Coordinates of C-alpha atoms in Angstrom, one line a residue:
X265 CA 32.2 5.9 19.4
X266 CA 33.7 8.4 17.1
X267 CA 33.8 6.6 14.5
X268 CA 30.2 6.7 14.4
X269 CA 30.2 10.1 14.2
X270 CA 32.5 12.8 12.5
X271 CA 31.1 15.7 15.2
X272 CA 29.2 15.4 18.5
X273 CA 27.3 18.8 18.8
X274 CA 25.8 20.1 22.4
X275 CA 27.1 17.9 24.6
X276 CA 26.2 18.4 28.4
X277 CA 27.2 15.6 31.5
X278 CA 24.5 14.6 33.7
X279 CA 25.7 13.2 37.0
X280 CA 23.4 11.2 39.0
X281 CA 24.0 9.2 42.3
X282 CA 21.9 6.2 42.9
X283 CA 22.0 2.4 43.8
X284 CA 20.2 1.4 40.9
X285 CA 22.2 2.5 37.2
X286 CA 19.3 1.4 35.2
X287 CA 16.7 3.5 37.3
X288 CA 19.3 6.4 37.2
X289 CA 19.3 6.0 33.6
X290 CA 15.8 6.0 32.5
X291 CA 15.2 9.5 35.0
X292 CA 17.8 10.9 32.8
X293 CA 15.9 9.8 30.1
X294 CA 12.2 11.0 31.0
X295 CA 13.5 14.4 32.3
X296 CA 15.5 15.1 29.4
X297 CA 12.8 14.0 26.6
X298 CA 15.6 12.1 24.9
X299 CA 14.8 10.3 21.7
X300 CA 17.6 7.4 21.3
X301 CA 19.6 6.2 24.5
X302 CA 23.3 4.8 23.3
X303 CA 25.3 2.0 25.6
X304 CA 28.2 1.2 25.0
X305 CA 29.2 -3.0 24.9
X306 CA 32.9 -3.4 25.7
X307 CA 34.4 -6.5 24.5
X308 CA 32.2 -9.6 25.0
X309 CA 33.4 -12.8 25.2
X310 CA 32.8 -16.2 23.0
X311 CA 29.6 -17.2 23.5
X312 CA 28.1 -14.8 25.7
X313 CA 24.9 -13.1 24.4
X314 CA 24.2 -11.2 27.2
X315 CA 25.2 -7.2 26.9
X316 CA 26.3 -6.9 30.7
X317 CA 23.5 -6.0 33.4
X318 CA 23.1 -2.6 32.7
X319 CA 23.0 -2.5 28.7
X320 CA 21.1 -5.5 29.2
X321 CA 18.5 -3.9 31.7
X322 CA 18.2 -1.4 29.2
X323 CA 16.9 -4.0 26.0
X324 CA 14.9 -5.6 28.6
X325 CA 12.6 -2.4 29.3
X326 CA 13.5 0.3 26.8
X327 CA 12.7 3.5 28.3
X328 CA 13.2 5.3 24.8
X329 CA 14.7 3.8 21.6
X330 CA 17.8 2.2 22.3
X331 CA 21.1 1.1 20.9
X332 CA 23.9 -0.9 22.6
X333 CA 26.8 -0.5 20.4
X334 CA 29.6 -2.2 20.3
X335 CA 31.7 0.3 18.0
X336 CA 33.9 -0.3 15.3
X337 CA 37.5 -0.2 15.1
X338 CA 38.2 1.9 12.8
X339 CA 36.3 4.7 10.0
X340 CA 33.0 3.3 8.8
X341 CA 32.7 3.4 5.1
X342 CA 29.6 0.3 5.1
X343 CA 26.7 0.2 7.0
X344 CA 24.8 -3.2 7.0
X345 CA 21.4 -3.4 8.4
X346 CA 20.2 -7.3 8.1
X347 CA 16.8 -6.9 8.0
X348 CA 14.2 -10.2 9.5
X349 CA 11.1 -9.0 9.4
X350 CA 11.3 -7.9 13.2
X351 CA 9.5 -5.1 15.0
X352 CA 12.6 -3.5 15.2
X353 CA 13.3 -3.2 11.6
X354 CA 12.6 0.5 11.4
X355 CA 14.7 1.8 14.0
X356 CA 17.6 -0.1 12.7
X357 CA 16.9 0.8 9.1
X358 CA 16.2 4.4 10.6
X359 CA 19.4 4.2 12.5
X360 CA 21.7 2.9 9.7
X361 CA 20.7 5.0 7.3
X362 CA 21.7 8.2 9.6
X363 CA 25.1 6.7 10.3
X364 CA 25.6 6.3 6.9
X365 CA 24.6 9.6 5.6
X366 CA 26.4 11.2 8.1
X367 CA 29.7 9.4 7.3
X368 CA 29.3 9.6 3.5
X369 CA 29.1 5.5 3.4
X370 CA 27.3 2.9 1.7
X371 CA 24.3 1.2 3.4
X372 CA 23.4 -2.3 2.4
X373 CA 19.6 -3.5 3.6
X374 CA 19.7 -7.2 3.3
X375 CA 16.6 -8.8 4.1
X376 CA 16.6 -12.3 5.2
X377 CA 13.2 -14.7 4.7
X378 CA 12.1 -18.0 5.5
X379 CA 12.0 -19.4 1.9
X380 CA 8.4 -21.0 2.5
X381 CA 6.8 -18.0 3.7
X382 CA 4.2 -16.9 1.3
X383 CA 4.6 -13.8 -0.5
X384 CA 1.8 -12.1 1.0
X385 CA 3.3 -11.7 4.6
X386 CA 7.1 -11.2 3.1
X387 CA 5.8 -7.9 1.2
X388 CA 4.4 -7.0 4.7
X389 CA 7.5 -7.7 6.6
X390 CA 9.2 -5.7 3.6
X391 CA 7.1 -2.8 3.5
X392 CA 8.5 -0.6 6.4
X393 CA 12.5 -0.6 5.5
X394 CA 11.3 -0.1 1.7
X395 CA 9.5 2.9 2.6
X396 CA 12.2 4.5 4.4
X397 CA 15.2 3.8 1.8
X398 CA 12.9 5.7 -0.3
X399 CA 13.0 8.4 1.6
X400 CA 16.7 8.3 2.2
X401 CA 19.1 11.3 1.9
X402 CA 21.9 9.5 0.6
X403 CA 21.9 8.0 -3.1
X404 CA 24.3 4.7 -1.9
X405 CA 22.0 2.1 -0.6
X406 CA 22.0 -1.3 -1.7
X407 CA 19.2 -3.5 -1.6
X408 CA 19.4 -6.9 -1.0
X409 CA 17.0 -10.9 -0.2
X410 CA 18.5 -13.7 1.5
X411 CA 16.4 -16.4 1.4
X412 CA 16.9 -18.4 4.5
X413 CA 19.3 -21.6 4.2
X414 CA 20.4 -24.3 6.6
X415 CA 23.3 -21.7 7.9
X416 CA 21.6 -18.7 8.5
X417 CA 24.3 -17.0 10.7
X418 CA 26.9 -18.1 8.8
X419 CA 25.8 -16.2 6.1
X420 CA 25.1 -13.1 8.1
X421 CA 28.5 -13.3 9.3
X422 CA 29.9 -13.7 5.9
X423 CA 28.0 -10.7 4.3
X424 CA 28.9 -8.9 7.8
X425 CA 32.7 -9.3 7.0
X426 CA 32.2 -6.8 3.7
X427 CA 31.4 -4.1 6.3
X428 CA 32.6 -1.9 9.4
X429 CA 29.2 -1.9 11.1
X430 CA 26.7 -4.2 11.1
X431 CA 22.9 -2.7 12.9
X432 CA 19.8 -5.2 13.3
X433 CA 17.1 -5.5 15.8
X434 CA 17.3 -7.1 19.2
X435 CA 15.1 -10.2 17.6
X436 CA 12.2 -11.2 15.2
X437 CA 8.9 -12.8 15.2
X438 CA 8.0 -16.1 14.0
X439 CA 7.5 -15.1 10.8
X440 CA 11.3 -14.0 10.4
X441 CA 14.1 -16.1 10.0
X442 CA 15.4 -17.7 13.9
X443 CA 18.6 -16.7 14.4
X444 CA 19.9 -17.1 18.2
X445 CA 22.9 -14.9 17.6
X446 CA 25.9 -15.0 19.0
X447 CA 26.8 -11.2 19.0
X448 CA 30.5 -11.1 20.4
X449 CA 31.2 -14.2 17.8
X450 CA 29.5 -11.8 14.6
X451 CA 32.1 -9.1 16.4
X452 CA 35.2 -11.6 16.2
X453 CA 34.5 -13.5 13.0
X454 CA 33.5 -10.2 10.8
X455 CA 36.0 -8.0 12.6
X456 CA 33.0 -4.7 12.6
X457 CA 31.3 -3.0 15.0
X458 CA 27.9 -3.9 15.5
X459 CA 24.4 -2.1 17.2
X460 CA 22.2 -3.5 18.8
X461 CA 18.1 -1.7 18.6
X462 CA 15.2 -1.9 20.0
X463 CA 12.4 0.7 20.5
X464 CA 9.8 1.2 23.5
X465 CA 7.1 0.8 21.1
X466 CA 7.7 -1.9 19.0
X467 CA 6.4 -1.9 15.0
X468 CA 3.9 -4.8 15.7
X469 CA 2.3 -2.7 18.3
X470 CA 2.3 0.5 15.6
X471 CA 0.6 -1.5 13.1
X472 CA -2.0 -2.9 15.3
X473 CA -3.0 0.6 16.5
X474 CA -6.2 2.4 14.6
X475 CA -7.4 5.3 14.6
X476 CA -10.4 5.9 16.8
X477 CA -14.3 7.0 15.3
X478 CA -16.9 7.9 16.4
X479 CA -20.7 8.3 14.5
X480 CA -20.2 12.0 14.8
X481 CA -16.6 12.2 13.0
X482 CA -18.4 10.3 10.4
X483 CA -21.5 12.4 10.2
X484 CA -18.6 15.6 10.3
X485 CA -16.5 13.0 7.3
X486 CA -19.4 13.0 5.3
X487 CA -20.3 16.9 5.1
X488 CA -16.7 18.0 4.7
X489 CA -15.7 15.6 1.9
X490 CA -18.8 15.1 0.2
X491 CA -18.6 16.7 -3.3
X492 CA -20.5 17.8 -6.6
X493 CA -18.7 17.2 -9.9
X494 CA -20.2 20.7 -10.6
X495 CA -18.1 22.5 -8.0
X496 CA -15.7 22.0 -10.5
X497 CA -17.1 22.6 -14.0
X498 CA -15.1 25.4 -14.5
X499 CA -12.1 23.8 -16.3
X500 CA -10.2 27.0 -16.6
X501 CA -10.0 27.5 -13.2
X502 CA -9.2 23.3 -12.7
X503 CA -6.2 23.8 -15.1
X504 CA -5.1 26.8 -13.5
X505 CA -4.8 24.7 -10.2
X506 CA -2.6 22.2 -11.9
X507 CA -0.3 24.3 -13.2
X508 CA 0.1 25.9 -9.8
X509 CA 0.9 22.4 -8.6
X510 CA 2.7 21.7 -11.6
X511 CA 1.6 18.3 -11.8
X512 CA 0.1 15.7 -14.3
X513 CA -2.7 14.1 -14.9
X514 CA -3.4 9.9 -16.3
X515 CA -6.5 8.6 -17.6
X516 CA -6.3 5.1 -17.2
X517 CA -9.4 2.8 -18.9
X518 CA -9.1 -0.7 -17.7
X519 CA -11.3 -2.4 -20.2
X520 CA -12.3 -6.1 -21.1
X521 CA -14.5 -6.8 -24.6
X522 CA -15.9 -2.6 -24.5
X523 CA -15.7 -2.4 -28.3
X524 CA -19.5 -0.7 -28.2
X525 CA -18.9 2.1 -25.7
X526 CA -14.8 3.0 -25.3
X527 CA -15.1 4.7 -28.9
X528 CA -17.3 7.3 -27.3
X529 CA -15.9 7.7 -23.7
X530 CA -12.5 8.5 -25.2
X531 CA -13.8 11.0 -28.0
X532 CA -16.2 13.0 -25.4
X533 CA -12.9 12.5 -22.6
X534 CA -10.3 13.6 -25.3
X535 CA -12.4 16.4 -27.2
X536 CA -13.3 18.3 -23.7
X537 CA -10.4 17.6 -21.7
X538 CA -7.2 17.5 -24.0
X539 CA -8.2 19.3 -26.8
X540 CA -10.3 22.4 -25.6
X541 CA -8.5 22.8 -22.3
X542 CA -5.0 20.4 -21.0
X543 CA -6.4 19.3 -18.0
X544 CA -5.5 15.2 -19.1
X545 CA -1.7 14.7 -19.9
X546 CA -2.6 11.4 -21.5
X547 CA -5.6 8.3 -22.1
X548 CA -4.0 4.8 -21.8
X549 CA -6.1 1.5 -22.5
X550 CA -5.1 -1.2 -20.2
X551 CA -6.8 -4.2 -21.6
X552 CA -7.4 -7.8 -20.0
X553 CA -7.7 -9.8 -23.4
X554 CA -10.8 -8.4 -24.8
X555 CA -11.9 -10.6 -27.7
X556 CA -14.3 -8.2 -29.6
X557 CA -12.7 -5.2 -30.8
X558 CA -12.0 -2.9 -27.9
X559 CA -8.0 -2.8 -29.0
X560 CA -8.5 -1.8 -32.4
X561 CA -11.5 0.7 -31.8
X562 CA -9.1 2.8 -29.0
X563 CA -5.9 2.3 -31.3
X564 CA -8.0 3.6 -34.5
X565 CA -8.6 7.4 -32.0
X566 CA -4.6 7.1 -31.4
X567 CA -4.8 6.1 -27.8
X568 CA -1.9 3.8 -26.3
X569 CA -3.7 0.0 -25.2
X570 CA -1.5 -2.3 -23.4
X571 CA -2.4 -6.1 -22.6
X572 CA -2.0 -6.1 -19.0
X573 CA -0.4 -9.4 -19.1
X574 CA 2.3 -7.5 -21.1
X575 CA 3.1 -4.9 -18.5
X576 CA 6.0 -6.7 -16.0
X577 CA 5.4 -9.9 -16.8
X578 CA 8.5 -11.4 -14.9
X579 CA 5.8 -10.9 -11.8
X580 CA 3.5 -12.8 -13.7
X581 CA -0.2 -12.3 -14.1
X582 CA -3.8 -12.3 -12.7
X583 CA -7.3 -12.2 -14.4
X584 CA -9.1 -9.1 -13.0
X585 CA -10.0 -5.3 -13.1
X586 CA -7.5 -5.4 -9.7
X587 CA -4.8 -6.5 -11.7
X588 CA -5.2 -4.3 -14.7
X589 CA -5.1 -1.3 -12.2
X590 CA -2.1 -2.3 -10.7
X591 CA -0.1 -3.0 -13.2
X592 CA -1.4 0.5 -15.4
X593 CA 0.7 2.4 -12.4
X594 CA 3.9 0.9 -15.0
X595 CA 2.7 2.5 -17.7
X596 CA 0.6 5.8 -16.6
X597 CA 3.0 8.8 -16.1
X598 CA 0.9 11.1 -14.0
X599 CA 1.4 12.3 -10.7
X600 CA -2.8 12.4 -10.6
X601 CA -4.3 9.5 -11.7
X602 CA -7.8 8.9 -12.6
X603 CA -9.4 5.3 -13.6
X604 CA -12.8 4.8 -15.1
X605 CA -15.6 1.9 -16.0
X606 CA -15.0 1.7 -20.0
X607 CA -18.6 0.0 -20.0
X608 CA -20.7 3.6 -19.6
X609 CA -22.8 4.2 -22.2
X610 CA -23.6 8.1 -21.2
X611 CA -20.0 9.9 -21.1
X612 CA -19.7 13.4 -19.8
X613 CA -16.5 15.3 -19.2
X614 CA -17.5 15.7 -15.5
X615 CA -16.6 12.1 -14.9
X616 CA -13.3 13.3 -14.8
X617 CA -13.2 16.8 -13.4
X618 CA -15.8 15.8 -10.8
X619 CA -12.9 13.4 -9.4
X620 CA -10.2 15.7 -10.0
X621 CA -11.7 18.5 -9.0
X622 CA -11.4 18.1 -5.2
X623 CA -7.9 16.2 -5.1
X624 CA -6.6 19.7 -7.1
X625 CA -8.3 22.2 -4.7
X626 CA -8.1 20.4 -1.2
X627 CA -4.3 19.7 -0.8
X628 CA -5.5 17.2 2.5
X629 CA -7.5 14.7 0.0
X630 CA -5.1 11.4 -1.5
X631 CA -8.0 10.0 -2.9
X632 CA -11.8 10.5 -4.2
X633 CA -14.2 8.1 -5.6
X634 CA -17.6 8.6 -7.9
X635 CA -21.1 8.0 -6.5
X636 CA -24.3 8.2 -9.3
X637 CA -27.5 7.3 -9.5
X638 CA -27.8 4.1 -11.5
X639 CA -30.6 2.8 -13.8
X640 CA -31.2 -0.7 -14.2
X641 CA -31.5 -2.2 -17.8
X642 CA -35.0 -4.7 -17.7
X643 CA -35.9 -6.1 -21.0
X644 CA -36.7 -3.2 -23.4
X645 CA -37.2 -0.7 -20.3
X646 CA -34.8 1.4 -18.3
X647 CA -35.7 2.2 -14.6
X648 CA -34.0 5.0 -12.9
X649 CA -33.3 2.7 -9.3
X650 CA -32.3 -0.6 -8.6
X651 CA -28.8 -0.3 -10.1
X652 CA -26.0 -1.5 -7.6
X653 CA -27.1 -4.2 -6.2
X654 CA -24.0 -5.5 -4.6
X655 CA -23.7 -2.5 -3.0
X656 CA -26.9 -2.1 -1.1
X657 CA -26.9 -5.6 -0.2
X658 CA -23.8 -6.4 0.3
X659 CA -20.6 -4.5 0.6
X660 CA -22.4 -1.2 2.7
X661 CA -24.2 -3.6 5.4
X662 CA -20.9 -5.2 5.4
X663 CA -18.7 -1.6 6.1
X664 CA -21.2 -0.3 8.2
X665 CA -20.9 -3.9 10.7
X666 CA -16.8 -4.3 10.8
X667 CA -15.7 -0.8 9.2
X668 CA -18.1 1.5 10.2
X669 CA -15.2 4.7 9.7
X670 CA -16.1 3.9 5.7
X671 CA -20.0 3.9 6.3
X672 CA -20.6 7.5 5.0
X673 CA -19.4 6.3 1.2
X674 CA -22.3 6.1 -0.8
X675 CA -21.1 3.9 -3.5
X676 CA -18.0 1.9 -2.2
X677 CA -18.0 -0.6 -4.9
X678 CA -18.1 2.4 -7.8
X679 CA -15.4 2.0 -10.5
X680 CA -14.6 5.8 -10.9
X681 CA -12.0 6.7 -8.7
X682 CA -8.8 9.1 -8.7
X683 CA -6.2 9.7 -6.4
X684 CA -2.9 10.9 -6.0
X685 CA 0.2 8.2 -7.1
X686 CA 2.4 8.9 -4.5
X687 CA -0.4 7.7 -2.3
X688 CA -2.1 4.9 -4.6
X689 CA 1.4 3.2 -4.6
X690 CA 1.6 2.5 -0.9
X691 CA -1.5 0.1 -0.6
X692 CA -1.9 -3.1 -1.7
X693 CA -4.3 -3.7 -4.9
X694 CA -6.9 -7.0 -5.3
X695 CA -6.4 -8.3 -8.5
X696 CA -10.2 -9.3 -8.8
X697 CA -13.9 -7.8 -7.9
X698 CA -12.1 -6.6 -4.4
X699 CA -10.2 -4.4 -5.6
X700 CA -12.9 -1.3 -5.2
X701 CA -13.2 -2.4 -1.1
X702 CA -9.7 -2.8 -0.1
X703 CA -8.6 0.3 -1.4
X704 CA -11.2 2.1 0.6
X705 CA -10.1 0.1 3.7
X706 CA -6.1 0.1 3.3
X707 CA -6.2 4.0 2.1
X708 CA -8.3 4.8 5.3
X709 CA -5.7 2.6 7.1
X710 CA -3.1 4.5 5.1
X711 CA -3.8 8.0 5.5
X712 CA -6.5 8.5 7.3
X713 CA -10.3 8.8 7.2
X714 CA -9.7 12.8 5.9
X715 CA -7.5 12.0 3.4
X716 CA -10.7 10.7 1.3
X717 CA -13.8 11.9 -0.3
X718 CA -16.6 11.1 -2.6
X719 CA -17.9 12.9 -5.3
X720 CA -21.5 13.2 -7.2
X721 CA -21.1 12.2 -11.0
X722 CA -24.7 12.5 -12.1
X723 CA -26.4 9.8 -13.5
X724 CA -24.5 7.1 -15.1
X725 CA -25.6 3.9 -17.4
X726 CA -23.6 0.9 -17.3
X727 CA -24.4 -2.5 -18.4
X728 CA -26.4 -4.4 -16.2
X729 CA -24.9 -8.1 -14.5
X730 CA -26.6 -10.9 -14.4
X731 CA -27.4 -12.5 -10.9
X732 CA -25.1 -15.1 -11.3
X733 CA -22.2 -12.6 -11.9
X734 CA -23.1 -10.5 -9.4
X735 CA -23.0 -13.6 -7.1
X736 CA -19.3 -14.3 -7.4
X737 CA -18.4 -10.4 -7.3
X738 CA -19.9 -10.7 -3.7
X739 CA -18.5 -13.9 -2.5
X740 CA -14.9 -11.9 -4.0
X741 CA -15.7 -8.6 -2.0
X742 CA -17.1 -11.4 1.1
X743 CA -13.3 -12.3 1.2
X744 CA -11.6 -9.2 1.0
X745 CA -13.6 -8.1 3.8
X746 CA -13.1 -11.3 5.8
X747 CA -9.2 -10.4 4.7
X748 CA -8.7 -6.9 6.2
X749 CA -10.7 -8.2 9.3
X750 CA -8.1 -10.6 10.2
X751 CA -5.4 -7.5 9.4
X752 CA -7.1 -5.3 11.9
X753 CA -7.8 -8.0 14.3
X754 CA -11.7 -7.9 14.4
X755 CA -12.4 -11.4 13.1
X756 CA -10.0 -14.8 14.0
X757 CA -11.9 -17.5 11.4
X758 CA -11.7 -20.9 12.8
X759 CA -11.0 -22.0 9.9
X760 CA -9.1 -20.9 6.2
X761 CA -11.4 -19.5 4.1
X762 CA -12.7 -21.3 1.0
X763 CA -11.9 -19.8 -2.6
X764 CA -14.1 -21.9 -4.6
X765 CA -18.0 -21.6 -4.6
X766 CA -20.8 -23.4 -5.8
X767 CA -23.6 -21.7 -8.3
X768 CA -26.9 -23.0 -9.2
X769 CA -27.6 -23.6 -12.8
X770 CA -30.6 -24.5 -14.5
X771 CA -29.9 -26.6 -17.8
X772 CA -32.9 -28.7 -19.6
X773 CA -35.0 -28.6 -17.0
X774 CA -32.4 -29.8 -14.6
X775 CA -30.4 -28.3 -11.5
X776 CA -26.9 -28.7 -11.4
X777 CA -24.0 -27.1 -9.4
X778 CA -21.0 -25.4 -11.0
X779 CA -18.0 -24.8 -9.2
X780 CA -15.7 -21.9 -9.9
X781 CA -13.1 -21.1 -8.2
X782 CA -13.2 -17.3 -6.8
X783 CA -9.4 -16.6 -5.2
X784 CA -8.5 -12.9 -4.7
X785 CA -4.7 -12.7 -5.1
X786 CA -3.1 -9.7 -2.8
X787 CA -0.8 -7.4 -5.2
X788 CA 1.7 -5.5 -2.9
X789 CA 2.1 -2.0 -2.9
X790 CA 3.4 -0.9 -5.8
X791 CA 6.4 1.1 -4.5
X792 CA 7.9 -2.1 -3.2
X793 CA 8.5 -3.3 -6.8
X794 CA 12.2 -3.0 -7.9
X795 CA 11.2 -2.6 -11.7
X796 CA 8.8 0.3 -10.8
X797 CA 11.2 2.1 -8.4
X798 CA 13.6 1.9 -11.7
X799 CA 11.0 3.1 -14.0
X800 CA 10.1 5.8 -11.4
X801 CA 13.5 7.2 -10.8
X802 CA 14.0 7.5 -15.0
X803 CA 10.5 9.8 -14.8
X804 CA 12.0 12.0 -12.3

């Protein structure tokens, strides 16, 4: 084993007398509170898969994370950790990447996928090893996809050759890559070491865990992170908050044919909040193809507009507000960011320090989002209720039946949101209507009922939708809902889900039925994008 290690430090023998090794072992264990048990696997012959009767015992019923280790022959310089989606995968990621610090070598994360799986579950699968090689201390770590073949442990043993030790999981779930392999073969062919983990919890079991609520931790929710953009009207003392953080702060204004009301939402934004005091770094213009003149109107006040359809387009693109906010997270540089409706037609300043505000002076919030009172536009006359309609009938009945934790948001649906990137990057985005929902449901998921708040913005005037439109942002929200459900394990649908729908139109005097087609895409988290962990790393 000491090639695994340069140093052992506080070593103590424990000698225990007992018929049954395995037993003995996992006493040891309990009364000693250790973290990671380590076997040893001698020399196994051709063919043989099993680890002898003790190591073996010890996969079998884990009484702590375990590795059985058959160790290499000689100084480890690279570490390969051949990733199948497994519940495993973060121990041996985990694992690997200590071995490899600690032996100043080069660790290679290879992850292997069935090429038909659809990219939805393979950013899922993805997402736990690409969070920790974030966060790992050494700078040499390769990253690599093997899309499954006809000889799957062939080329596992081949890459396996290229290094001294090779750590994986004990085995994966049907969404991985099957490999039954033959362990003392990978040892002979590839001439390494290899581990063998597997935890007492497994990953699966992690991710199906949620936190518990109860109505009176929502009712406690809603008067601790309940806010009023005029808390935080005194911009002085906002700015001196961000400089004591030392961070910055994006607008980002996704915005699609706004040439009437953008003009005037970036000149009151600009004038109050760059100008007068630097509490906005920057206003960008992320545009979805506006055919009026929303591009030239923001470019004429010297703000930056990008087509989102122009922002990574090697991952191609989606029509949606969703997809406009995901891919802004390319293009904004602020630690803080802060996206608005570009359709409101009474700006105030307070639209962004009301959301600001609390995510600057409450270091536990990641995330805050707008609530208003809403008029509705009927003819010629305004009336000061009725606005939000998809939200009252809808998307709150809807939160308050399968995610009751989020009932306490007032306006879940609202388009003025901030929150923290570091945060914001780990959750999956809608590209469509859905966008405003999920986010409430995977941050929660994320981070944490506490971690979010809500803040009152005053009164706010936005154009009005037309029933028809606000028909197919419902059946959109319907399936991200449905979506999450199936995450979490509330809801197991019979059947798939239908993406098209059919809406009643009334044409000379006639009914008809149009069909549109209604499909929210699932964006992974941002962070798990190679081109923005480049882009990220030339901010720093």
């Amino acid at each position: 084993m000491e090639a695994l290690r340069p140093s052992v430090p506080d070593v103590r023998a424990a000698v225990r007398v007992g018929w049954d090794v395995y037993a003995e072992i996992a006493a040891v264990v309990r009364e000693e509170g250790c973290d990671l048990l380590l076997c040893g696997w001698g020399a196994p012959r051709r063919g043989e898969r099993e680890f002898g009767p003790v190591a073996q015992a010890v996969l079998d019923g884990p009484p702590c994370d375990v590795a059985v280790v058959h160790p290499p022959a000689g100084p480890v310089r690279r570490v390969l950790v051949p990733v199948r989606g497994g519940p495993y995968a973060e121990l041996a990621i985990g694992l690997g990447g200590d071995l490899a610090v600690q032996n100043g070598a080069e660790l290679t994360v290879m992850h292997i996928f069935r090429a038909d799986i659809p990219e939805r579950l393979r950013w899922v699968e993805e997402a736990p090893y690409v969070a920790l090689m974030e966060r790992l201390e050494s700078g040499r770590s390769v990253f690599k996809r093997l899309a499954a073949g006809a000889d799957v442990q062939g080329a596992l043993v081949e890459e396996a050759g290229r290094h001294d030790l090779v750590v994986m999981g004990a085995h994966g779930p049907a969404t991985a890559v099957p490999v039954a392999l033959d362990f003392a073969h990978l040892c002979d062919r590839a001439g390494c070491g290899v581990a063998v983990v597997k935890t007492r919890q497994p990953l699966a079991d992690w991710l199906l865990a949620r936190p518990s609520w109860t109505p009176a931790s929502v009712d406690k929710w809603f008067a601790e992170n309940t806010f009023d953009a005029e808390e935080f009207a005194d911009l002085e003392r906002l700015v001196g908050f961000k400089q004591r953080l030392g961070v910055t702060i994006s607008l980002g204004l996704p915005a699609l044919n706004e040439a009437e009301t953008i003009g005037p939402l970036i000149e009151c934004l600009r004038s109050a909040l760059c100008d007068a005091v630097p509490l906005l770094d920057e206003i960008v213009v992320i545009d979805s193809g506006s055919e009026d003149r929303t591009r030239d109107v923001a470019r004429a006040l010297g703000v930056p507009v990008y087509l989102h359809r122009g922002i990574l387009p090697q991952l191609g693109t989606h029509r949606g507000k969703g997809e406009a906010l995901w891919k802004s997270f390319s293009v904004l540089r602020g630690d803080l960011i802060v996206w608005l409706d570009t359709d409101i037609r009474n700006p105030h300043p307070r639209l962004v320090y009301g959301l600001v505000g609390p995510l600057l002076a409450h270091s536990r919030l990641k995330y805050v989002k707008g609530y208003y009172s809403r008029p509705v536009q009927v003819g010629d006359h305004l009336y000061e209720s009725g606005g939000g309609r998809v939200t009252e009938l809808a998307a709150r009945p809807l939160l308050n039946l399968f995610f009751p934790e989020l009932s306490g948001f007032i306006q879940p649906l609202a388009g003025q949101y901030a929150g923290w990137r570091d945060a914001l990057e780990q959750v999956p985005f809608f590209t469509g209507y859905g966008v405003e929902v999920g986010l409430l449901i995977d941050l929660m998921d994320r981070f944490g009922l506490q971690a979010l708040g809500q803040v009152n913005l005053g009164r706010l005037v936005h154009r009005n939708s037309p029933l028809p439109h606000l028909s197919t942002m419902s059946f959109a929200i319907l399936q991200v809902i449905v979506n999450r459900l199936e995450a979490w394990g509330r809801l197991r649908p019979l059947a798939p889900l239908h993406k098209t729908m059919k809406l009643i139109r009334w044409e000379d005097g006639q009914l008809a039925l149009d069909v549109r087609e209604i499909a929210e895409v699932e964006r992974p988290p941002m962070v798990m994008v190679p081109e923005y962990r480049q882009r990220a790393r030339g901010r720093e």
